[in-house]
mmCIF file of C-alpha atoms and ligand atoms in Angstrom:
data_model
loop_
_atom_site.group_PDB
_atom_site.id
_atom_site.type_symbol
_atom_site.label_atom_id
_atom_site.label_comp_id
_atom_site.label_asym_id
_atom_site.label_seq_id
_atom_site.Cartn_x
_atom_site.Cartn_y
_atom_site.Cartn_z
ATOM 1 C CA UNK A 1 -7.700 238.218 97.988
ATOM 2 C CA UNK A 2 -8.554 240.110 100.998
ATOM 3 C CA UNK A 3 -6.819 239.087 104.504
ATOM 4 C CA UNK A 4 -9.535 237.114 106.108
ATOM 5 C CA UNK A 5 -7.210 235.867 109.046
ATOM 6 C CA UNK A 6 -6.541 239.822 110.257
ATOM 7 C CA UNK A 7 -10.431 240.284 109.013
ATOM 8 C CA UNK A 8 -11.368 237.524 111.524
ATOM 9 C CA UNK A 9 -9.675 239.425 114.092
ATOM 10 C CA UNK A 10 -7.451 236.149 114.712
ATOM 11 C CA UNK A 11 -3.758 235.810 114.375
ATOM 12 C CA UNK A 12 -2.603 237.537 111.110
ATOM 13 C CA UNK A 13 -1.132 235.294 108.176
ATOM 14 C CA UNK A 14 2.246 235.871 108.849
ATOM 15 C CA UNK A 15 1.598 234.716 112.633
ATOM 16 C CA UNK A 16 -0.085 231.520 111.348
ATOM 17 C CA UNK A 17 2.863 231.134 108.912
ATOM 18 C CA UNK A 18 5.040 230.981 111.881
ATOM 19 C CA UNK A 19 3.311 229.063 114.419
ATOM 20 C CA UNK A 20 2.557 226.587 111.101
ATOM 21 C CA UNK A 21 6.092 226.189 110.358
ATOM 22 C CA UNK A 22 7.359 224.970 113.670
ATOM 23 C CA UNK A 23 9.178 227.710 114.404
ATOM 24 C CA UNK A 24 12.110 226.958 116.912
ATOM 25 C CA UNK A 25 11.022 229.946 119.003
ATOM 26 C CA UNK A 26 7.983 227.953 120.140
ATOM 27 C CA UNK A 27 8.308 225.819 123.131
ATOM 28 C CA UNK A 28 7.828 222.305 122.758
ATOM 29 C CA UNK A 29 7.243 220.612 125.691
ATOM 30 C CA UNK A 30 4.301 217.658 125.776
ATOM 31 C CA UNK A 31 1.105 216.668 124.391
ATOM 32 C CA UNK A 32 -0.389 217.917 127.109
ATOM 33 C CA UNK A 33 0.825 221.541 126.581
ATOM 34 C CA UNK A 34 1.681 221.883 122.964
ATOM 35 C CA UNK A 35 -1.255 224.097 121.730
ATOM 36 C CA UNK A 36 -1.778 226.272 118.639
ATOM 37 C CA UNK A 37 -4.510 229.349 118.376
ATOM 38 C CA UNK A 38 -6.982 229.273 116.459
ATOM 39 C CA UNK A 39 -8.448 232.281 114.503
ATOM 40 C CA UNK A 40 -11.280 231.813 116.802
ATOM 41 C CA UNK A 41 -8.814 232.899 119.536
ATOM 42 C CA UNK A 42 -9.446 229.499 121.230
ATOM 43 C CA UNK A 43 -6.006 227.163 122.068
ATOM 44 C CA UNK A 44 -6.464 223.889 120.288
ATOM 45 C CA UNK A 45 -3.745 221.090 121.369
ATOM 46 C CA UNK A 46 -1.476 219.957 118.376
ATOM 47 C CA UNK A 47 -2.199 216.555 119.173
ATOM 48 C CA UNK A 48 -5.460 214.427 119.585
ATOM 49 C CA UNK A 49 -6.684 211.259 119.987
ATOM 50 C CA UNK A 50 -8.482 210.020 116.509
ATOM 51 C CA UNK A 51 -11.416 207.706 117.473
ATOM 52 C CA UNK A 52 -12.676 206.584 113.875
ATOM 53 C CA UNK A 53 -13.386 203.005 113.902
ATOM 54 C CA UNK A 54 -13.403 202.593 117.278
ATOM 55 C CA UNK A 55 -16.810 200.991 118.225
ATOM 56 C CA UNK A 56 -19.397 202.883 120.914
ATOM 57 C CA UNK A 57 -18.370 200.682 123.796
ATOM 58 C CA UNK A 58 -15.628 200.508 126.172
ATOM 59 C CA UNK A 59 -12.664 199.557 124.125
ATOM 60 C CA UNK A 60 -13.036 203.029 122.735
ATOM 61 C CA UNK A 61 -13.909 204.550 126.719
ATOM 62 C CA UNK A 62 -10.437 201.908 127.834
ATOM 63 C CA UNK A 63 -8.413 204.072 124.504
ATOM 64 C CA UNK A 64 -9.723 207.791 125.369
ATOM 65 C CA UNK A 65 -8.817 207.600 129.592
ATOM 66 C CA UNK A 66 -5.766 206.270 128.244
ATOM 67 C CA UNK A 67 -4.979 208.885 126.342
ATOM 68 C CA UNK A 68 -5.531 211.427 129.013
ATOM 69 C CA UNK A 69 -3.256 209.570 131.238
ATOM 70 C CA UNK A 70 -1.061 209.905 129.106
ATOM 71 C CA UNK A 71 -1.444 213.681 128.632
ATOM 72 C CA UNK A 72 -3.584 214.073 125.761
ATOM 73 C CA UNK A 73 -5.749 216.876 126.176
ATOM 74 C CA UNK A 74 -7.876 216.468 122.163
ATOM 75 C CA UNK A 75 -10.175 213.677 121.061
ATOM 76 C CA UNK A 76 -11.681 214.172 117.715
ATOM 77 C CA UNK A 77 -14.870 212.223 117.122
ATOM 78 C CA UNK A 78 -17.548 212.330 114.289
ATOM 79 C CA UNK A 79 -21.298 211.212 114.429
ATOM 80 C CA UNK A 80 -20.104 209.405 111.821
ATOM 81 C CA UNK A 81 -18.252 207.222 113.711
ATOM 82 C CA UNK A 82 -20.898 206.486 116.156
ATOM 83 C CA UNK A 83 -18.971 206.427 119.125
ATOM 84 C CA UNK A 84 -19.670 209.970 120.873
ATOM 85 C CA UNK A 85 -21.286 207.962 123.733
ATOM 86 C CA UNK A 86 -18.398 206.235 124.709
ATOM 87 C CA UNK A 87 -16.287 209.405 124.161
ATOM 88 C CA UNK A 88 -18.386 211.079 126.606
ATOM 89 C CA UNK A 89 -18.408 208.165 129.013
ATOM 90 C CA UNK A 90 -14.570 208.507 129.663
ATOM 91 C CA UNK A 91 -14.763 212.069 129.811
ATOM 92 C CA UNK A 92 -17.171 211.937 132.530
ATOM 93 C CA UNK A 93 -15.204 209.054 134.415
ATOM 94 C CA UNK A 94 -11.624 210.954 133.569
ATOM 95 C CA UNK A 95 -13.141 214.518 135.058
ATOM 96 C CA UNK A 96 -14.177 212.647 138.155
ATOM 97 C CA UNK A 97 -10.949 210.735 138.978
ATOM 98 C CA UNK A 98 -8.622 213.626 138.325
ATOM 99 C CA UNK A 99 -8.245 217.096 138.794
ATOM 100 C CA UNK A 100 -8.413 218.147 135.450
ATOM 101 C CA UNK A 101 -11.179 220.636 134.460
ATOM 102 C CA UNK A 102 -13.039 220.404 131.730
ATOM 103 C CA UNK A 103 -11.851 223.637 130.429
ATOM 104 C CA UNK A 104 -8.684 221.728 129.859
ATOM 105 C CA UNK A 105 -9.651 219.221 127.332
ATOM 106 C CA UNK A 106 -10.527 219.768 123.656
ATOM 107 C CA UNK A 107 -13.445 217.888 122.591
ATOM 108 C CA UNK A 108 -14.085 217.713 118.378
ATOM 109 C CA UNK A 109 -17.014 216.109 116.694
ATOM 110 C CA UNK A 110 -18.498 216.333 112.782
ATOM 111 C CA UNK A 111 -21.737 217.263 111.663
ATOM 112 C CA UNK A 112 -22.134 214.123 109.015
ATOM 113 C CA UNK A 113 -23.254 215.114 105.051
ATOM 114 C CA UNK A 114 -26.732 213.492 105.751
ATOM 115 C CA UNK A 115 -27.598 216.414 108.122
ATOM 116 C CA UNK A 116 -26.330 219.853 106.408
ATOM 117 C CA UNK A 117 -29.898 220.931 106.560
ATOM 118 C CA UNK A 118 -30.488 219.632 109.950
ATOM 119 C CA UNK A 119 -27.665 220.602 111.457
ATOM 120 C CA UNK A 120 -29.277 222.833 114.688
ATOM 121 C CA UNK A 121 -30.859 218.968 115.479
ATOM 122 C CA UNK A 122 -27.779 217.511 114.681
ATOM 123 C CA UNK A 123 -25.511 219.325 116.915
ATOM 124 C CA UNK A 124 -27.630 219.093 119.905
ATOM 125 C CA UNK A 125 -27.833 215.676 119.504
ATOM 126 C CA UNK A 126 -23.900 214.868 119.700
ATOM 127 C CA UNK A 127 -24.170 217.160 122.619
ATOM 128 C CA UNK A 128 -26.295 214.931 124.187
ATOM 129 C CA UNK A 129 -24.363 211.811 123.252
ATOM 130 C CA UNK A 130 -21.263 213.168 124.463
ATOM 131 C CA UNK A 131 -22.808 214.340 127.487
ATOM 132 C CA UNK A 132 -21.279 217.806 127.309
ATOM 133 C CA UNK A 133 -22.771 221.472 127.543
ATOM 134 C CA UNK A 134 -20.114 222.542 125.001
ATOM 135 C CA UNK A 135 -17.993 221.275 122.057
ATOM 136 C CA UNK A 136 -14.961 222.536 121.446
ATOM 137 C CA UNK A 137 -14.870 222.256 117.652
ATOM 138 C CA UNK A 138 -17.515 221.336 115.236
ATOM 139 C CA UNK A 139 -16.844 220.382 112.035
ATOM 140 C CA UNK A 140 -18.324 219.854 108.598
ATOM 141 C CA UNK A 141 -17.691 216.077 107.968
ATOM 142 C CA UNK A 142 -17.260 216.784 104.115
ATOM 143 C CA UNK A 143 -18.722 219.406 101.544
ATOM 144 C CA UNK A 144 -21.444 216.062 101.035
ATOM 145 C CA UNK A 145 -23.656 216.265 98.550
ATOM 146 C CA UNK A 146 -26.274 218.184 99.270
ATOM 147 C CA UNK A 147 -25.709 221.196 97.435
ATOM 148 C CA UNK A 148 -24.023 224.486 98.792
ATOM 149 C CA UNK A 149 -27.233 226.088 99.782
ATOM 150 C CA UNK A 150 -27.489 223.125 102.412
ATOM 151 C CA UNK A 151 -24.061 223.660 103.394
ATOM 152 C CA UNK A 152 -24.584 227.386 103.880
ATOM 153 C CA UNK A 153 -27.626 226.470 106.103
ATOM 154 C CA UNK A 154 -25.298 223.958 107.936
ATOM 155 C CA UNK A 155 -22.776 226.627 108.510
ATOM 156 C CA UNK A 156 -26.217 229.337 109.471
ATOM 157 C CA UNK A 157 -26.874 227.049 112.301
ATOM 158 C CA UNK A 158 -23.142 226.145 113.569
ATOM 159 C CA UNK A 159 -22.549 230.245 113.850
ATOM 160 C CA UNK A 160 -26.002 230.506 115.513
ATOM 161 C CA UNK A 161 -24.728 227.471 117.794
ATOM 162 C CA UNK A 162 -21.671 229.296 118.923
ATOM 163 C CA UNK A 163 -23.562 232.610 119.603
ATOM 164 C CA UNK A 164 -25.559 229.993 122.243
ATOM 165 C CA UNK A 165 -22.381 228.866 123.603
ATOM 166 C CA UNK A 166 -22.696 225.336 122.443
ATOM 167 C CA UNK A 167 -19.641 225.405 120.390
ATOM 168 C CA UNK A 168 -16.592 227.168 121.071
ATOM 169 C CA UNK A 169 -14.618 226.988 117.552
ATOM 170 C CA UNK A 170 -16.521 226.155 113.806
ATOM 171 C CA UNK A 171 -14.447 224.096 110.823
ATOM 172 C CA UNK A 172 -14.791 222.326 107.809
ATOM 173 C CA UNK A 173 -12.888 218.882 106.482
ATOM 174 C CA UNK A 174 -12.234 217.364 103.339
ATOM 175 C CA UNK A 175 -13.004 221.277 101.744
ATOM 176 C CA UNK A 176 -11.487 221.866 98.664
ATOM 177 C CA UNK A 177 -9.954 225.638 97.698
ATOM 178 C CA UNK A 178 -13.245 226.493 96.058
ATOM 179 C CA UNK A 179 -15.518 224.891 98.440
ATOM 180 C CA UNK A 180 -13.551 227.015 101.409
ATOM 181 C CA UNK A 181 -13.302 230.518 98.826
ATOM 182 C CA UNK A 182 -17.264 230.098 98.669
ATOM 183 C CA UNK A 183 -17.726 229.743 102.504
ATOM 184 C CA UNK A 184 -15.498 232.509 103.682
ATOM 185 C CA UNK A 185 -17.385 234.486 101.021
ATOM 186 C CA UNK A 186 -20.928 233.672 102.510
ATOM 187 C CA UNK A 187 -19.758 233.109 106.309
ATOM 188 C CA UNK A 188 -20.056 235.369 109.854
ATOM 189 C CA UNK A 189 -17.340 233.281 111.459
ATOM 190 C CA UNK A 190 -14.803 231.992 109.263
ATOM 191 C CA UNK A 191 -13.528 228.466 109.557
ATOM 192 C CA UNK A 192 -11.363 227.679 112.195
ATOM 193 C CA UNK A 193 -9.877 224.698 111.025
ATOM 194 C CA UNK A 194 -9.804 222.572 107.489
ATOM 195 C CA UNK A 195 -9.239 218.632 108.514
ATOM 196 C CA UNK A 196 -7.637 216.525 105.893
ATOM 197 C CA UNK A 197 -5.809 213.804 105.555
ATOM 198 C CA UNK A 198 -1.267 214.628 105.391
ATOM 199 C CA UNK A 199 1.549 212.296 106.012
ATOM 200 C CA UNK A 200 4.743 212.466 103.964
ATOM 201 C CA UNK A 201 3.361 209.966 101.168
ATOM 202 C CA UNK A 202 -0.015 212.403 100.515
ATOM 203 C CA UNK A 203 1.466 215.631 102.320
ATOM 204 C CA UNK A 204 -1.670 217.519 100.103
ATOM 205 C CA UNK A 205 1.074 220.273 99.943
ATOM 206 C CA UNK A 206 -1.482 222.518 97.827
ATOM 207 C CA UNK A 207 -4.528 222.619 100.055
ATOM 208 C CA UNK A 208 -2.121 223.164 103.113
ATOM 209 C CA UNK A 209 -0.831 225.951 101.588
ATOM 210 C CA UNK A 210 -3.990 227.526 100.237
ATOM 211 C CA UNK A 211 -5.582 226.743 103.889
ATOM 212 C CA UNK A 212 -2.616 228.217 105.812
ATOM 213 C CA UNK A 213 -2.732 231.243 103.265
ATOM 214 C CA UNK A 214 -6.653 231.732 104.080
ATOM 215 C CA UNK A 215 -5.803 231.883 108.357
ATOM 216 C CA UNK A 216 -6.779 228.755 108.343
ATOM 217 C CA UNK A 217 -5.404 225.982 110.038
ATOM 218 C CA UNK A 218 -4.713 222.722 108.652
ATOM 219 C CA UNK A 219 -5.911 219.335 110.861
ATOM 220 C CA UNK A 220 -3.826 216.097 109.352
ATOM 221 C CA UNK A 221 -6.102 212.835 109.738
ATOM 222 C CA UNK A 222 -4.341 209.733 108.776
ATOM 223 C CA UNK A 223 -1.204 211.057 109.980
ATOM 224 C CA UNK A 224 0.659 207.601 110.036
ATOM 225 C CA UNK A 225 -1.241 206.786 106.816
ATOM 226 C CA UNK A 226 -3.189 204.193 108.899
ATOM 227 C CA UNK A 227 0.050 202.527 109.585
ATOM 228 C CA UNK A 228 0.522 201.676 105.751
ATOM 229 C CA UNK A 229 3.770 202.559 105.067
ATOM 230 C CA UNK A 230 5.895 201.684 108.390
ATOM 231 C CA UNK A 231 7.998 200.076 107.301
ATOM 232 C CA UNK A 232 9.458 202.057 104.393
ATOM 233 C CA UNK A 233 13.309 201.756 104.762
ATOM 234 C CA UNK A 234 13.369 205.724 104.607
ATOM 235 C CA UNK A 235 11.634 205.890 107.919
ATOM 236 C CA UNK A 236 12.575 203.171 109.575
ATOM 237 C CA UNK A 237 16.141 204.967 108.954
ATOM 238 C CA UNK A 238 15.344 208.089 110.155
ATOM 239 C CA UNK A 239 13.939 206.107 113.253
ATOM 240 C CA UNK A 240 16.890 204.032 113.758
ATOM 241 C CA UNK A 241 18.958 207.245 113.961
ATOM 242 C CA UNK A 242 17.032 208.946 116.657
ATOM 243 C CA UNK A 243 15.728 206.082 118.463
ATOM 244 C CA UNK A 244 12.394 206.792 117.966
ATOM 245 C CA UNK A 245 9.876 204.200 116.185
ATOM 246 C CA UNK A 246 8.827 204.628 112.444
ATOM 247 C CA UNK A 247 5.372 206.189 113.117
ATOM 248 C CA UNK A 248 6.952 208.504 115.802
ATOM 249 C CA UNK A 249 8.993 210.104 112.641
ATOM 250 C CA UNK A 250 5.900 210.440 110.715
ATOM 251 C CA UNK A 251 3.806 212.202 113.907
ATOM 252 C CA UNK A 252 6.518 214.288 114.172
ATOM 253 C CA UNK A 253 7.071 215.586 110.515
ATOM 254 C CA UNK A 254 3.189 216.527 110.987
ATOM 255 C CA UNK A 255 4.308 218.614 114.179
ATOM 256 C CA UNK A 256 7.176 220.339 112.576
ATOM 257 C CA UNK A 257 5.200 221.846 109.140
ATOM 258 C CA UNK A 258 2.612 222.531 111.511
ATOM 259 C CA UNK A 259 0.000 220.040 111.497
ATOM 260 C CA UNK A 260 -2.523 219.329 113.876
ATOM 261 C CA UNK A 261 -2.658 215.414 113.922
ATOM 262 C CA UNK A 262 -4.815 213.501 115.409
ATOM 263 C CA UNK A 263 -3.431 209.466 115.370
ATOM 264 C CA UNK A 264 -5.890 206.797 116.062
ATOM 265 C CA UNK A 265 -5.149 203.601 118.095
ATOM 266 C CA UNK A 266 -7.234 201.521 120.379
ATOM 267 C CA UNK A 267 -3.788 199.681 121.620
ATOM 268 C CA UNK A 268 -2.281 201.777 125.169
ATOM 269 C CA UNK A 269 0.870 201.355 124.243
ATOM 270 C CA UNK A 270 0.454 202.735 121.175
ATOM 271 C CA UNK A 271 -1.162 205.499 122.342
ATOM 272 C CA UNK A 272 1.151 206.348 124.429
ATOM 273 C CA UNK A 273 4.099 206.014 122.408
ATOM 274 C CA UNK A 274 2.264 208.598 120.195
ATOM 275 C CA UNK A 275 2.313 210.963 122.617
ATOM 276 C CA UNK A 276 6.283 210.798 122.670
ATOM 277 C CA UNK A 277 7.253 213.404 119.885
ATOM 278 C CA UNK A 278 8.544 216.585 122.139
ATOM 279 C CA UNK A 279 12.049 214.741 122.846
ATOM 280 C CA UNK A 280 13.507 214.755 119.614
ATOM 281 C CA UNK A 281 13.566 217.031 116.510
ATOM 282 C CA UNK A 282 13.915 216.231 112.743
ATOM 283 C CA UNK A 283 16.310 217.753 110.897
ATOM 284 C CA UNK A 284 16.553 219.251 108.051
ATOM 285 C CA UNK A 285 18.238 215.857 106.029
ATOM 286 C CA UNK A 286 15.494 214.066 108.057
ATOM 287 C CA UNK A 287 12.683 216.453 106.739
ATOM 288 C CA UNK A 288 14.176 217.011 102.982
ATOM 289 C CA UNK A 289 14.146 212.859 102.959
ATOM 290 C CA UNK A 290 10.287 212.944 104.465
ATOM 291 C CA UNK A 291 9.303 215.667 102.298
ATOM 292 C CA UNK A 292 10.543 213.639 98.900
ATOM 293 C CA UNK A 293 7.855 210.631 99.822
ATOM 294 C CA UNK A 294 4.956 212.503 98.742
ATOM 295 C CA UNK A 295 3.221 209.570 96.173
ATOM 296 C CA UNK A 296 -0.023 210.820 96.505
ATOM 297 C CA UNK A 297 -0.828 208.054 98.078
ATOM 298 C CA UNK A 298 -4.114 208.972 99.577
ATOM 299 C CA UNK A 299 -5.551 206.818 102.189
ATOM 300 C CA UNK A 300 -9.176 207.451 102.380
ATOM 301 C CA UNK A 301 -11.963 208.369 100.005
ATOM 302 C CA UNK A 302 -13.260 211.711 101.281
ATOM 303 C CA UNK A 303 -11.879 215.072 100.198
ATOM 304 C CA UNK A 304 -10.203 216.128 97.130
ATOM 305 C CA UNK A 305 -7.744 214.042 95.533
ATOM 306 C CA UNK A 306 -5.694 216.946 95.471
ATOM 307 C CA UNK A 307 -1.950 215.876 94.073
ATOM 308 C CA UNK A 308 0.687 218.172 95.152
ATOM 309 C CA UNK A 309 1.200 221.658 93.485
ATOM 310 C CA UNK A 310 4.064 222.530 92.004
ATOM 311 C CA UNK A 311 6.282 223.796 94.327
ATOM 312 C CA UNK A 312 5.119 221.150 96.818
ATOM 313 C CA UNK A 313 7.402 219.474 98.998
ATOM 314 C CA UNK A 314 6.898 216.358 96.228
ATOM 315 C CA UNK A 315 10.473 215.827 95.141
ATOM 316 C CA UNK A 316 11.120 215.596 91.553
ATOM 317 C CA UNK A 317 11.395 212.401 90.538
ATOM 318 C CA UNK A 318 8.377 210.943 92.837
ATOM 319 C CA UNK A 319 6.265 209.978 90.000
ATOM 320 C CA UNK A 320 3.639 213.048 89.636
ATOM 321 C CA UNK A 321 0.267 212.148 89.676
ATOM 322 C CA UNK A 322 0.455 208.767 88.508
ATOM 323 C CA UNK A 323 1.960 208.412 92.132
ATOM 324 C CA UNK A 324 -2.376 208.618 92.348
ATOM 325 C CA UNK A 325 -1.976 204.716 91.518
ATOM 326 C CA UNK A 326 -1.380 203.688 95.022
ATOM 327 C CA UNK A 327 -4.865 205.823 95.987
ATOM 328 C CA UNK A 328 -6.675 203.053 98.945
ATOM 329 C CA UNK A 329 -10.179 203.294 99.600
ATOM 330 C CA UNK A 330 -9.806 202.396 103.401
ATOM 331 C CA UNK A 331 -12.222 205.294 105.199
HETATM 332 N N1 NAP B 401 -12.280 214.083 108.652
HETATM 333 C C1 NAP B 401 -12.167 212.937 108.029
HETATM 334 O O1 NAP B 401 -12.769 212.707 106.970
HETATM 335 C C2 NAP B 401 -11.295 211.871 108.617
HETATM 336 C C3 NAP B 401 -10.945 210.746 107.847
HETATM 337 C C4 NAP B 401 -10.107 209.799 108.437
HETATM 338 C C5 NAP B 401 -9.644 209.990 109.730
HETATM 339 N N2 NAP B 401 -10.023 211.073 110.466
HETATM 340 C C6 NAP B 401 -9.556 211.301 111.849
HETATM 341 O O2 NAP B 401 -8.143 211.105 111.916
HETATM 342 C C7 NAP B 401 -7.853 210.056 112.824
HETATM 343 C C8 NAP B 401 -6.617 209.303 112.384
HETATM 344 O O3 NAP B 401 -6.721 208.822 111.069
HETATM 345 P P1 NAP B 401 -6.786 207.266 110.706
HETATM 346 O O4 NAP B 401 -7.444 206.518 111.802
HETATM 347 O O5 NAP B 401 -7.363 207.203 109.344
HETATM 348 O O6 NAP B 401 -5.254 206.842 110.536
HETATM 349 P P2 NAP B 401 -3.888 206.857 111.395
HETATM 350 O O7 NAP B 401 -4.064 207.538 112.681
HETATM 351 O O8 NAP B 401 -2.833 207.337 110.463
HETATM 352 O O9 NAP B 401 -3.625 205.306 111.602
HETATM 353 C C9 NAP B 401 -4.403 204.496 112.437
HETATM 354 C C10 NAP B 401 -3.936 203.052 112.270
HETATM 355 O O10 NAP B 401 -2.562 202.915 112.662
HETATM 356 C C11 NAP B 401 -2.439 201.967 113.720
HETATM 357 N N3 NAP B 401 -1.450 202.504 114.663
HETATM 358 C C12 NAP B 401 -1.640 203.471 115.592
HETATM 359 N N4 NAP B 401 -0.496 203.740 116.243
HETATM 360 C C13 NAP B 401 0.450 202.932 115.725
HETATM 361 C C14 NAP B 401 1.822 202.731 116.015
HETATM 362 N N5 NAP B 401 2.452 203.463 116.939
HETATM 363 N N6 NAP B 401 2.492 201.797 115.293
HETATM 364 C C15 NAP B 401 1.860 201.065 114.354
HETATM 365 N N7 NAP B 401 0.558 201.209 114.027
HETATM 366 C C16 NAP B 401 -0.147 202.135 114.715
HETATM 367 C C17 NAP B 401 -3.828 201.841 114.333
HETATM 368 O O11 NAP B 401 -4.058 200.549 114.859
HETATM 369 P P3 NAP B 401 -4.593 200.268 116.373
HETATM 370 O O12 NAP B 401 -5.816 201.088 116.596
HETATM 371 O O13 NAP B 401 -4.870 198.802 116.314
HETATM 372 O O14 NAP B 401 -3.462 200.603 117.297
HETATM 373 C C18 NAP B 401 -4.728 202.083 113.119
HETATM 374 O O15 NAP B 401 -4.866 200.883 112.376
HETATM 375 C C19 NAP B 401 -9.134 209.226 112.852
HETATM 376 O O16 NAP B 401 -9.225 208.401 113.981
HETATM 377 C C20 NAP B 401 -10.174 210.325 112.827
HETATM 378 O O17 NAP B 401 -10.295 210.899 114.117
HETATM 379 C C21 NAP B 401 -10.833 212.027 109.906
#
């Protein structure tokens, strides 16, 4: 396969493979500063606010100006989930009570399956809803099923809307290896990003790998697998030892195999609490114990089903894919 990352022009492979592993040379320092680049050359922050299921009014513009005072930088959003308006809302009201630019935050939203062959209408209207004369990353909700001639269209018109300066970075989520081999064979601007879900009980070790391997990187939704499996005695261990609370550990085995997660909560304290992951490391025990809970325990219904490859983190006695047992239908 040729190198598509040094193709791109972005960071080469072995570059990603660094900055993806958590290399100790990187500084860690706070939500608000921990950033990774994309092959788009754009800095994306490791951490975002999810918004899905958060309804279009201001419980969800309360959660976002939270987040931002507490340093988060990212919100990812969808059409899907209806709620761009309020998204926008406390952008506006955060940019006008602080001194933050918007060149500092990190705005995502998804074009949804219904529109890959409207997509040019699609994305100016989220612009609109958000209120914004730019996104910073636009993504393909899912491959959908339309067909891949309406997803190549979809992609036509999110290249075109970056030439205009509408978008600064293009992704895809829930893309399987052949769904992303076909679009880097058929694209201008590669993917910057593939979004799917990975926690330690559905780390989806094989896409990550095949993503990361592509100069692609990977976006973890679901990161605390929608709070499903707190209170596994593992974690709650791991917690206990460095003081930290069980979803803490699981945000920050995303951060340290390189993750970009994006946790949801509507509550402030949670949301700030999930922001508190740069004053502690896992170690290796910690991360050989995290990396043995892959079940495939998938939380949501897009994307591939994808059990772990061998070679995975999966330990060996974790069940294989009849760990697929425990698969929820929750999003
Ligand atoms: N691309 C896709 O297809 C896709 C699919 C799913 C999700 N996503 C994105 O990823 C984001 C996160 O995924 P998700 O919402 O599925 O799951 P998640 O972030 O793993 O979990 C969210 C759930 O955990 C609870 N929670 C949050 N912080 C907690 C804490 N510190 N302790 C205990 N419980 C806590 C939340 O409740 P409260 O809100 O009540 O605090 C909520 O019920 C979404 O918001 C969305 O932006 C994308």
């Amino acid at each position: 396969m040729s190198n598509f990352a040094d193709a791109a022009g972005g960071p080469s492979v072995a570059e990603l493979k660094k900055q993806t592993e958590g290399s100790g040379e990187r500084r860690r320092s706070s939500v608000t500063t921990e950033k990774v680049k994309l092959n788009s050359g754009h800095y994306i922050p490791q951490v975002a606010l999810g918004v899905y299921k958060a309804p279009n009014d201001n419980t969800t513009e309360d959660a976002v100006k939270w987040a931002f005072e507490a340093g988060y930088r990212h919100v990812d959003s969808a059409a899907r989930y209806a709620n761009e308006e309020a998204v926008g809302r406390a952008i506006k009201d955060f940019l006008k009570s602080s001194k933050v630019q918007r060149e500092e935050l990190f705005v995502t939203t998804k074009l949804w399956d219904a529109d890959h062959e409207r997509a040019a209408e699609a994305i100016d209207e989220s612009l609109k809803k958000l209120d914004l004369t730019y996104i910073d990353l636009f993504l393909v909700h899912s491959p959908g099923n339309l067909g891949e001639e309406a997803r190549l269209k979809a992609w036509k018109d999110m290249e075109a809307a970056v030439d205009a300066g509408k978008i600064k970075s293009i992704g895809v989520s829930n893309f399987d290896i052949e769904e992303l081999d076909h679009l880097l064979a058929n694209c201008r601007i590669k993917p910057a990003v593939n979004q799917i879900e990975s926690h330690p009980f559905f780390a989806h070790e094989d896409l990550r790998e095949a993503t990361i391997a592509r100069g692609i990187h990977v976006q973890a939704y679901s990161p605390m697998a929608q709070g499903a499996a707190l209170e596994r005695p593992e974690i709650k261990a791991i917690a206990d030892k460095h003081g930290k609370s069980p979803a803490q550990v699981l945000l920050r085995w995303g951060l340290q195999i390189g993750n970009i997660i994006l946790p949801k909560s509507l509550t402030q304290s949670r949301i700030e609490a999930n922001a508190e992951l740069f004053d502690f490391e896992l170690d290796k025990d910690d991360m050989e114990v995290l990396n043995g809970l892959d079940e495939g325990m998938k939380m949501g219904k897009l994307g591939p089903a994808g059990t772990s490859a061998p070679g995975s983190r999966r330990s060996s006695n974790s069940g294989g894919a009849a760990g697929n047992k425990l698969q929820m239908t929750s999003s």
